[in-house]
CSV table of N, CA and C in Angstrom, one decimal:
chain,number,residue,atom,x,y,z
A,1,LEU,N,42.6,2.6,-12.1
A,1,LEU,CA,42.2,1.3,-12.4
A,1,LEU,C,42.8,0.3,-11.4
A,2,PHE,N,44.1,0.5,-11.1
A,2,PHE,CA,44.7,-0.4,-10.2
A,2,PHE,C,44.1,-0.3,-8.8
A,3,HIS,N,43.7,0.9,-8.4
A,3,HIS,CA,43.0,1.0,-7.1
A,3,HIS,C,41.8,0.2,-7.0
A,4,TYR,N,41.0,0.2,-8.1
A,4,TYR,CA,39.7,-0.5,-8.1
A,4,TYR,C,40.0,-2.0,-8.1
A,5,LEU,N,41.0,-2.5,-8.8
A,5,LEU,CA,41.4,-3.9,-8.7
A,5,LEU,C,41.8,-4.3,-7.3
A,6,GLN,N,42.6,-3.5,-6.7
A,6,GLN,CA,43.0,-3.8,-5.3
A,6,GLN,C,41.8,-3.8,-4.3
A,7,SER,N,40.9,-2.9,-4.5
A,7,SER,CA,39.7,-2.8,-3.7
A,7,SER,C,38.8,-4.0,-3.9
A,8,ALA,N,38.6,-4.4,-5.1
A,8,ALA,CA,37.8,-5.6,-5.4
A,8,ALA,C,38.4,-6.9,-4.8
A,9,LEU,N,39.7,-7.0,-4.9
A,9,LEU,CA,40.4,-8.2,-4.3
A,9,LEU,C,40.3,-8.1,-2.8
A,10,ALA,N,40.4,-6.9,-2.2
A,10,ALA,CA,40.3,-6.8,-0.7
A,10,ALA,C,39.0,-7.2,-0.2
A,11,TYR,N,37.9,-7.0,-1.0
A,11,TYR,CA,36.6,-7.5,-0.6
A,11,TYR,C,36.3,-8.9,-0.9
A,12,LEU,N,37.0,-9.5,-1.8
A,12,LEU,CA,36.6,-10.9,-2.2
A,12,LEU,C,37.6,-12.0,-1.7
A,13,VAL,N,38.8,-11.7,-1.6
A,13,VAL,CA,39.8,-12.7,-1.3
A,13,VAL,C,40.0,-13.1,0.2
A,14,PRO,N,39.9,-12.3,1.2
A,14,PRO,CA,40.2,-12.7,2.5
A,14,PRO,C,39.5,-13.9,3.0
A,15,PRO,N,38.2,-14.1,2.8
A,15,PRO,CA,37.6,-15.3,3.3
A,15,PRO,C,38.2,-16.6,2.7
A,16,VAL,N,38.5,-16.5,1.4
A,16,VAL,CA,39.1,-17.7,0.7
A,16,VAL,C,40.5,-18.0,1.3
A,17,VAL,N,41.3,-17.0,1.6
A,17,VAL,CA,42.6,-17.1,2.1
A,17,VAL,C,42.6,-17.7,3.5
A,18,VAL,N,41.6,-17.2,4.3
A,18,VAL,CA,41.5,-17.8,5.7
A,18,VAL,C,41.1,-19.3,5.6
A,19,VAL,N,40.2,-19.6,4.8
A,19,VAL,CA,39.8,-21.0,4.7
A,19,VAL,C,40.9,-21.9,4.2
A,20,PHE,N,41.7,-21.4,3.2
A,20,PHE,CA,42.9,-22.2,2.7
A,20,PHE,C,43.9,-22.4,3.8
A,21,LEU,N,44.3,-21.3,4.5
A,21,LEU,CA,45.3,-21.4,5.6
A,21,LEU,C,44.8,-22.3,6.7
A,22,LEU,N,43.6,-22.1,7.1
A,22,LEU,CA,43.0,-23.0,8.2
A,22,LEU,C,43.1,-24.4,7.8
A,23,GLY,N,42.6,-24.7,6.6
A,23,GLY,CA,42.7,-26.1,6.1
A,23,GLY,C,44.0,-26.7,6.0
A,24,LEU,N,45.0,-25.8,5.8
A,24,LEU,CA,46.4,-26.3,5.6
A,24,LEU,C,47.1,-26.5,7.0
A,25,PHE,N,46.8,-25.6,7.9
A,25,PHE,CA,47.6,-25.6,9.2
A,25,PHE,C,46.8,-26.0,10.4
A,26,TRP,N,45.5,-26.1,10.4
A,26,TRP,CA,44.7,-26.4,11.6
A,26,TRP,C,43.9,-27.7,11.4
A,27,ARG,N,44.2,-28.7,12.2
A,27,ARG,CA,43.5,-30.0,12.0
A,27,ARG,C,42.1,-29.9,12.5
A,28,GLY,N,41.7,-28.9,13.3
A,28,GLY,CA,40.3,-28.8,13.8
A,28,GLY,C,39.4,-28.2,12.8
A,29,ALA,N,39.8,-27.6,11.7
A,29,ALA,CA,38.9,-27.0,10.7
A,29,ALA,C,38.1,-28.1,10.0
A,30,ASN,N,36.8,-27.9,9.9
A,30,ASN,CA,36.0,-28.9,9.3
A,30,ASN,C,35.2,-28.2,8.1
A,31,ALA,N,34.5,-28.9,7.4
A,31,ALA,CA,33.8,-28.4,6.2
A,31,ALA,C,32.7,-27.4,6.6
A,32,SER,N,32.0,-27.7,7.6
A,32,SER,CA,30.9,-26.7,8.0
A,32,SER,C,31.5,-25.4,8.5
A,33,GLY,N,32.6,-25.5,9.2
A,33,GLY,CA,33.3,-24.2,9.7
A,33,GLY,C,33.8,-23.4,8.5
A,34,CYS,N,34.4,-24.1,7.5
A,34,CYS,CA,35.0,-23.4,6.4
A,34,CYS,C,33.9,-22.8,5.5
A,35,PHE,N,32.8,-23.6,5.3
A,35,PHE,CA,31.7,-23.1,4.5
A,35,PHE,C,31.0,-21.9,5.2
A,36,ALA,N,30.9,-21.9,6.5
A,36,ALA,CA,30.4,-20.8,7.3
A,36,ALA,C,31.3,-19.6,7.2
A,37,ALA,N,32.6,-19.8,7.2
A,37,ALA,CA,33.5,-18.7,7.0
A,37,ALA,C,33.4,-18.0,5.6
A,38,LEU,N,33.2,-18.9,4.6
A,38,LEU,CA,33.1,-18.3,3.3
A,38,LEU,C,31.8,-17.5,3.2
A,39,LEU,N,30.7,-18.1,3.7
A,39,LEU,CA,29.4,-17.4,3.6
A,39,LEU,C,29.4,-16.1,4.5
A,40,GLY,N,29.9,-16.3,5.7
A,40,GLY,CA,29.9,-15.1,6.6
A,40,GLY,C,30.8,-14.1,6.2
A,41,GLY,N,32.0,-14.5,5.8
A,41,GLY,CA,33.0,-13.5,5.3
A,41,GLY,C,32.5,-12.7,4.1
A,42,HIS,N,31.9,-13.4,3.2
A,42,HIS,CA,31.4,-12.6,2.0
A,42,HIS,C,30.2,-11.8,2.3
A,43,ALA,N,29.4,-12.2,3.3
A,43,ALA,CA,28.3,-11.4,3.8
A,43,ALA,C,28.8,-10.1,4.4
A,44,VAL,N,29.8,-10.2,5.3
A,44,VAL,CA,30.4,-9.0,5.9
A,44,VAL,C,31.0,-8.2,4.8
A,45,SER,N,31.6,-8.8,3.8
A,45,SER,CA,32.2,-8.1,2.7
A,45,SER,C,31.1,-7.3,1.9
A,46,ALA,N,30.0,-7.9,1.7
A,46,ALA,CA,28.9,-7.2,1.0
A,46,ALA,C,28.4,-6.0,1.8
A,47,VAL,N,28.3,-6.2,3.1
A,47,VAL,CA,27.8,-5.1,3.9
A,47,VAL,C,28.8,-3.9,3.9
A,48,LEU,N,30.1,-4.2,4.1
A,48,LEU,CA,31.1,-3.2,4.0
A,48,LEU,C,31.2,-2.5,2.6
A,49,PHE,N,31.0,-3.3,1.6
A,49,PHE,CA,31.0,-2.7,0.2
A,49,PHE,C,29.8,-1.8,0.1
A,50,LEU,N,28.6,-2.2,0.5
A,50,LEU,CA,27.4,-1.3,0.4
A,50,LEU,C,27.6,0.0,1.2
A,51,LEU,N,28.2,-0.2,2.4
A,51,LEU,CA,28.4,1.0,3.3
A,51,LEU,C,29.4,2.0,2.6
A,52,SER,N,30.4,1.4,1.9
A,52,SER,CA,31.3,2.3,1.2
A,52,SER,C,30.7,2.9,0.0
A,53,LEU,N,29.8,2.2,-0.7
A,53,LEU,CA,29.1,2.8,-1.9
A,53,LEU,C,28.2,3.9,-1.5
A,54,LEU,N,27.5,3.8,-0.3
A,54,LEU,CA,26.6,4.8,0.2
A,54,LEU,C,27.4,5.9,0.9
A,55,GLU,N,28.7,5.8,0.9
A,55,GLU,CA,29.6,6.8,1.6
A,55,GLU,C,29.3,6.9,3.1
A,56,LEU,N,28.9,5.9,3.7
A,56,LEU,CA,28.7,5.9,5.1
A,56,LEU,C,29.9,5.4,5.9
A,57,LEU,N,30.8,4.7,5.2
A,57,LEU,CA,32.0,4.2,5.8
A,57,LEU,C,33.1,4.4,4.7
A,58,SER,N,34.2,4.9,5.2
A,58,SER,CA,35.3,5.1,4.3
A,58,SER,C,36.6,4.5,4.9
A,59,LEU,N,36.9,3.3,4.4
A,59,LEU,CA,38.0,2.5,4.9
A,59,LEU,C,39.0,2.2,3.7
A,60,HIS,N,40.2,2.3,4.0
A,60,HIS,CA,41.2,1.9,3.0
A,60,HIS,C,41.1,0.4,2.7
A,61,PHE,N,41.4,0.0,1.5
A,61,PHE,CA,41.2,-1.4,1.1
A,61,PHE,C,42.1,-2.3,2.0
A,62,THR,N,43.2,-1.9,2.5
A,62,THR,CA,44.0,-2.8,3.3
A,62,THR,C,43.4,-3.1,4.7
A,63,ILE,N,42.7,-2.1,5.2
A,63,ILE,CA,42.0,-2.2,6.4
A,63,ILE,C,40.8,-3.1,6.2
A,64,VAL,N,40.1,-3.0,5.1
A,64,VAL,CA,39.0,-3.8,4.7
A,64,VAL,C,39.4,-5.3,4.7
A,65,ALA,N,40.5,-5.5,4.0
A,65,ALA,CA,41.1,-6.9,3.9
A,65,ALA,C,41.4,-7.5,5.3
A,66,GLY,N,42.0,-6.7,6.1
A,66,GLY,CA,42.3,-7.2,7.5
A,66,GLY,C,41.0,-7.5,8.3
A,67,LEU,N,40.1,-6.6,8.2
A,67,LEU,CA,38.8,-6.8,9.0
A,67,LEU,C,38.1,-8.0,8.5
A,68,LEU,N,38.0,-8.2,7.2
A,68,LEU,CA,37.4,-9.4,6.6
A,68,LEU,C,38.1,-10.7,6.9
A,69,ALA,N,39.4,-10.6,7.0
A,69,ALA,CA,40.2,-11.8,7.3
A,69,ALA,C,39.9,-12.2,8.8
A,70,LEU,N,39.9,-11.2,9.7
A,70,LEU,CA,39.6,-11.4,11.1
A,70,LEU,C,38.2,-11.9,11.3
A,71,ALA,N,37.2,-11.3,10.6
A,71,ALA,CA,35.8,-11.8,10.7
A,71,ALA,C,35.7,-13.3,10.2
A,72,SER,N,36.3,-13.6,9.1
A,72,SER,CA,36.2,-14.9,8.6
A,72,SER,C,36.9,-15.9,9.5
A,73,LEU,N,38.0,-15.5,10.1
A,73,LEU,CA,38.8,-16.4,11.0
A,73,LEU,C,37.9,-16.7,12.2
A,74,VAL,N,37.3,-15.7,12.8
A,74,VAL,CA,36.4,-15.9,14.0
A,74,VAL,C,35.3,-16.8,13.6
A,75,ILE,N,34.6,-16.6,12.5
A,75,ILE,CA,33.5,-17.4,12.1
A,75,ILE,C,33.9,-18.8,11.9
A,76,ALA,N,35.1,-19.0,11.2
A,76,ALA,CA,35.6,-20.4,10.9
A,76,ALA,C,35.9,-21.1,12.2
A,77,VAL,N,36.6,-20.5,13.1
A,77,VAL,CA,37.0,-21.1,14.4
A,77,VAL,C,35.7,-21.5,15.2
A,78,VAL,N,34.8,-20.5,15.3
A,78,VAL,CA,33.6,-20.8,16.2
A,78,VAL,C,32.8,-21.9,15.5
A,79,ALA,N,32.6,-21.9,14.2
A,79,ALA,CA,31.7,-22.9,13.6
A,79,ALA,C,32.4,-24.2,13.6
A,80,SER,N,33.7,-24.3,13.4
A,80,SER,CA,34.5,-25.5,13.4
A,80,SER,C,34.4,-26.2,14.8
A,81,ASN,N,34.6,-25.3,15.8
A,81,ASN,CA,34.5,-25.9,17.2
A,81,ASN,C,33.2,-26.4,17.6
A,82,ARG,N,32.1,-25.9,16.9
A,82,ARG,CA,30.8,-26.4,17.3
A,82,ARG,C,30.5,-27.8,16.7
A,83,GLY,N,31.2,-28.1,15.6
A,83,GLY,CA,31.1,-29.4,15.0
A,83,GLY,C,32.2,-30.4,15.4
A,84,ALA,N,32.1,-31.6,14.9
A,84,ALA,CA,33.1,-32.6,15.1
A,84,ALA,C,34.3,-32.4,14.2
A,85,PRO,N,35.5,-32.5,14.7
A,85,PRO,CA,36.7,-32.4,13.8
A,85,PRO,C,36.7,-33.5,12.8
A,86,PRO,N,37.3,-33.3,11.7
A,86,PRO,CA,37.4,-34.4,10.7
A,86,PRO,C,38.3,-35.5,11.2
A,87,ALA,N,38.0,-36.7,10.6
A,87,ALA,CA,38.9,-37.8,11.0
A,87,ALA,C,40.3,-37.6,10.5
A,88,SER,N,41.2,-38.1,11.2
A,88,SER,CA,42.6,-37.9,10.9
A,88,SER,C,43.0,-38.6,9.5
A,89,GLU,N,42.3,-39.6,9.2
A,89,GLU,CA,42.5,-40.3,7.9
A,89,GLU,C,42.1,-39.4,6.7
A,90,GLN,N,41.1,-38.6,6.9
A,90,GLN,CA,40.7,-37.7,5.9
A,90,GLN,C,41.6,-36.5,5.6
A,91,ILE,N,42.3,-36.1,6.6
A,91,ILE,CA,43.1,-34.8,6.5
A,91,ILE,C,44.6,-35.1,6.5
A,92,SER,N,45.1,-36.3,6.8
A,92,SER,CA,46.5,-36.5,7.0
A,92,SER,C,47.3,-36.1,5.7
A,93,ARG,N,46.7,-36.3,4.6
A,93,ARG,CA,47.5,-36.0,3.3
A,93,ARG,C,47.5,-34.5,3.0
A,94,TYR,N,46.6,-33.8,3.6
A,94,TYR,CA,46.4,-32.4,3.2
A,94,TYR,C,46.8,-31.4,4.2
A,95,THR,N,47.1,-31.8,5.4
A,95,THR,CA,47.6,-30.8,6.4
A,95,THR,C,49.1,-30.9,6.6
A,96,ALA,N,49.7,-29.8,7.0
A,96,ALA,CA,51.1,-29.8,7.2
A,96,ALA,C,51.4,-30.5,8.5
A,97,GLN,N,52.5,-31.3,8.4
A,97,GLN,CA,52.9,-32.1,9.6
A,97,GLN,C,54.4,-32.0,9.8
A,98,ARG,N,54.8,-32.2,11.0
A,98,ARG,CA,56.3,-32.1,11.3
A,98,ARG,C,57.0,-33.3,10.6
A,99,SER,N,56.3,-34.4,10.5
A,99,SER,CA,56.9,-35.6,9.9
A,99,SER,C,57.3,-35.4,8.4
A,100,ASP,N,56.8,-34.4,7.8
A,100,ASP,CA,57.1,-34.1,6.4
A,100,ASP,C,58.6,-33.6,6.3
A,101,VAL,N,59.1,-32.9,7.3
A,101,VAL,CA,60.4,-32.3,7.2
A,101,VAL,C,61.5,-33.3,7.1
A,102,PRO,N,61.6,-34.3,8.0
A,102,PRO,CA,62.7,-35.2,7.9
A,102,PRO,C,62.8,-36.0,6.6
A,103,ALA,N,61.7,-36.2,5.9
A,103,ALA,CA,61.7,-36.9,4.6
A,103,ALA,C,62.4,-36.1,3.6
A,104,ALA,N,62.5,-34.8,3.7
A,104,ALA,CA,63.2,-34.0,2.8
A,104,ALA,C,64.7,-33.9,3.1
A,105,ALA,N,65.2,-34.4,4.2
A,105,ALA,CA,66.6,-34.3,4.6
A,105,ALA,C,67.5,-35.0,3.7
A,106,GLY,N,67.1,-36.1,3.0
A,106,GLY,CA,68.0,-36.8,2.2
A,106,GLY,C,68.0,-36.4,0.7
A,107,LEU,N,67.3,-35.3,0.4
A,107,LEU,CA,67.2,-34.8,-1.0
A,107,LEU,C,68.5,-34.0,-1.3
A,108,ALA,N,68.7,-33.8,-2.6
A,108,ALA,CA,69.8,-33.0,-3.1
A,108,ALA,C,69.5,-31.5,-2.7
A,109,TRP,N,70.5,-30.7,-2.7
A,109,TRP,CA,70.3,-29.3,-2.3
A,109,TRP,C,69.3,-28.6,-3.2
A,110,TRP,N,69.3,-28.9,-4.4
A,110,TRP,CA,68.4,-28.2,-5.4
A,110,TRP,C,67.0,-28.7,-5.3
A,111,GLN,N,66.7,-29.7,-4.5
A,111,GLN,CA,65.4,-30.2,-4.3
A,111,GLN,C,64.8,-29.8,-3.0
A,112,ASP,N,65.6,-29.1,-2.2
A,112,ASP,CA,65.2,-28.7,-0.9
A,112,ASP,C,64.2,-27.5,-1.0
A,113,TYR,N,63.0,-27.6,-0.4
A,113,TYR,CA,62.1,-26.5,-0.5
A,113,TYR,C,62.5,-25.3,0.3
A,114,ARG,N,63.4,-25.5,1.3
A,114,ARG,CA,63.8,-24.4,2.1
A,114,ARG,C,64.7,-23.4,1.3
A,115,LEU,N,65.4,-23.9,0.4
A,115,LEU,CA,66.2,-23.0,-0.5
A,115,LEU,C,65.3,-22.1,-1.3
A,116,TYR,N,64.3,-22.7,-1.9
A,116,TYR,CA,63.3,-21.9,-2.7
A,116,TYR,C,62.5,-21.0,-1.8
A,117,SER,N,62.2,-21.3,-0.6
A,117,SER,CA,61.5,-20.4,0.3
A,117,SER,C,62.4,-19.2,0.6
A,118,VAL,N,63.7,-19.4,0.9
A,118,VAL,CA,64.6,-18.3,1.1
A,118,VAL,C,64.7,-17.4,-0.1
A,119,LEU,N,64.8,-18.0,-1.3
A,119,LEU,CA,64.9,-17.3,-2.5
A,119,LEU,C,63.6,-16.4,-2.8
A,120,VAL,N,62.5,-17.0,-2.6
A,120,VAL,CA,61.2,-16.2,-2.8
A,120,VAL,C,61.2,-15.1,-1.8
A,121,LEU,N,61.6,-15.3,-0.5
A,121,LEU,CA,61.6,-14.3,0.5
A,121,LEU,C,62.6,-13.2,0.1
A,122,ALA,N,63.7,-13.5,-0.4
A,122,ALA,CA,64.8,-12.6,-0.8
A,122,ALA,C,64.3,-11.7,-2.0
A,123,VAL,N,63.6,-12.3,-3.0
A,123,VAL,CA,63.1,-11.6,-4.1
A,123,VAL,C,62.0,-10.7,-3.7
A,124,ALA,N,61.1,-11.1,-2.8
A,124,ALA,CA,60.0,-10.3,-2.4
A,124,ALA,C,60.6,-9.1,-1.6
A,125,THR,N,61.6,-9.3,-0.7
A,125,THR,CA,62.2,-8.3,0.0
A,125,THR,C,62.9,-7.3,-0.9
A,126,ALA,N,63.6,-7.7,-1.9
A,126,ALA,CA,64.2,-6.9,-2.9
A,126,ALA,C,63.2,-6.0,-3.6
A,127,LEU,N,62.1,-6.6,-4.0
A,127,LEU,CA,61.1,-5.9,-4.8
A,127,LEU,C,60.5,-4.8,-3.9
A,128,VAL,N,60.2,-5.1,-2.7
A,128,VAL,CA,59.7,-4.1,-1.7
A,128,VAL,C,60.7,-3.0,-1.5
A,129,ALA,N,62.0,-3.3,-1.3
A,129,ALA,CA,63.0,-2.3,-1.1
A,129,ALA,C,63.2,-1.4,-2.3
A,130,VAL,N,63.1,-2.0,-3.5
A,130,VAL,CA,63.3,-1.2,-4.7
A,130,VAL,C,62.2,-0.2,-5.0
A,131,HIS,N,60.9,-0.7,-4.7
A,131,HIS,CA,59.8,0.1,-5.0
A,131,HIS,C,59.2,0.9,-3.8
A,132,TRP,N,60.0,0.9,-2.7
A,132,TRP,CA,59.5,1.6,-1.5
A,132,TRP,C,59.5,3.1,-1.7
């Protein structure tokens, strides 16, 4: 059952993750590029899924996720570069910026996002080490 859940997520999630990360970290990503990545990524996903159902292609779900993420990334970058980038006023609140970091410098230690980032990384590393 868990294998089927992982396989389903490997076919469905990568285009969404690519669009989210591009929207967060790349100012050149636009709506048409992200929409094309979602459509194209899920189309490639459907083709790979049909090929695996017909037993013409046998790929592990982690490889499927990587291939779909790469295909979605290429589609998003190409489609975004063909269109105009969004205006900086539209995206300034939603994209990561270096100017956000000094604003956190005056906060108390327990309000610093870096502490929680390190804690999440440590817990994830411990979980992987325990279940390796």
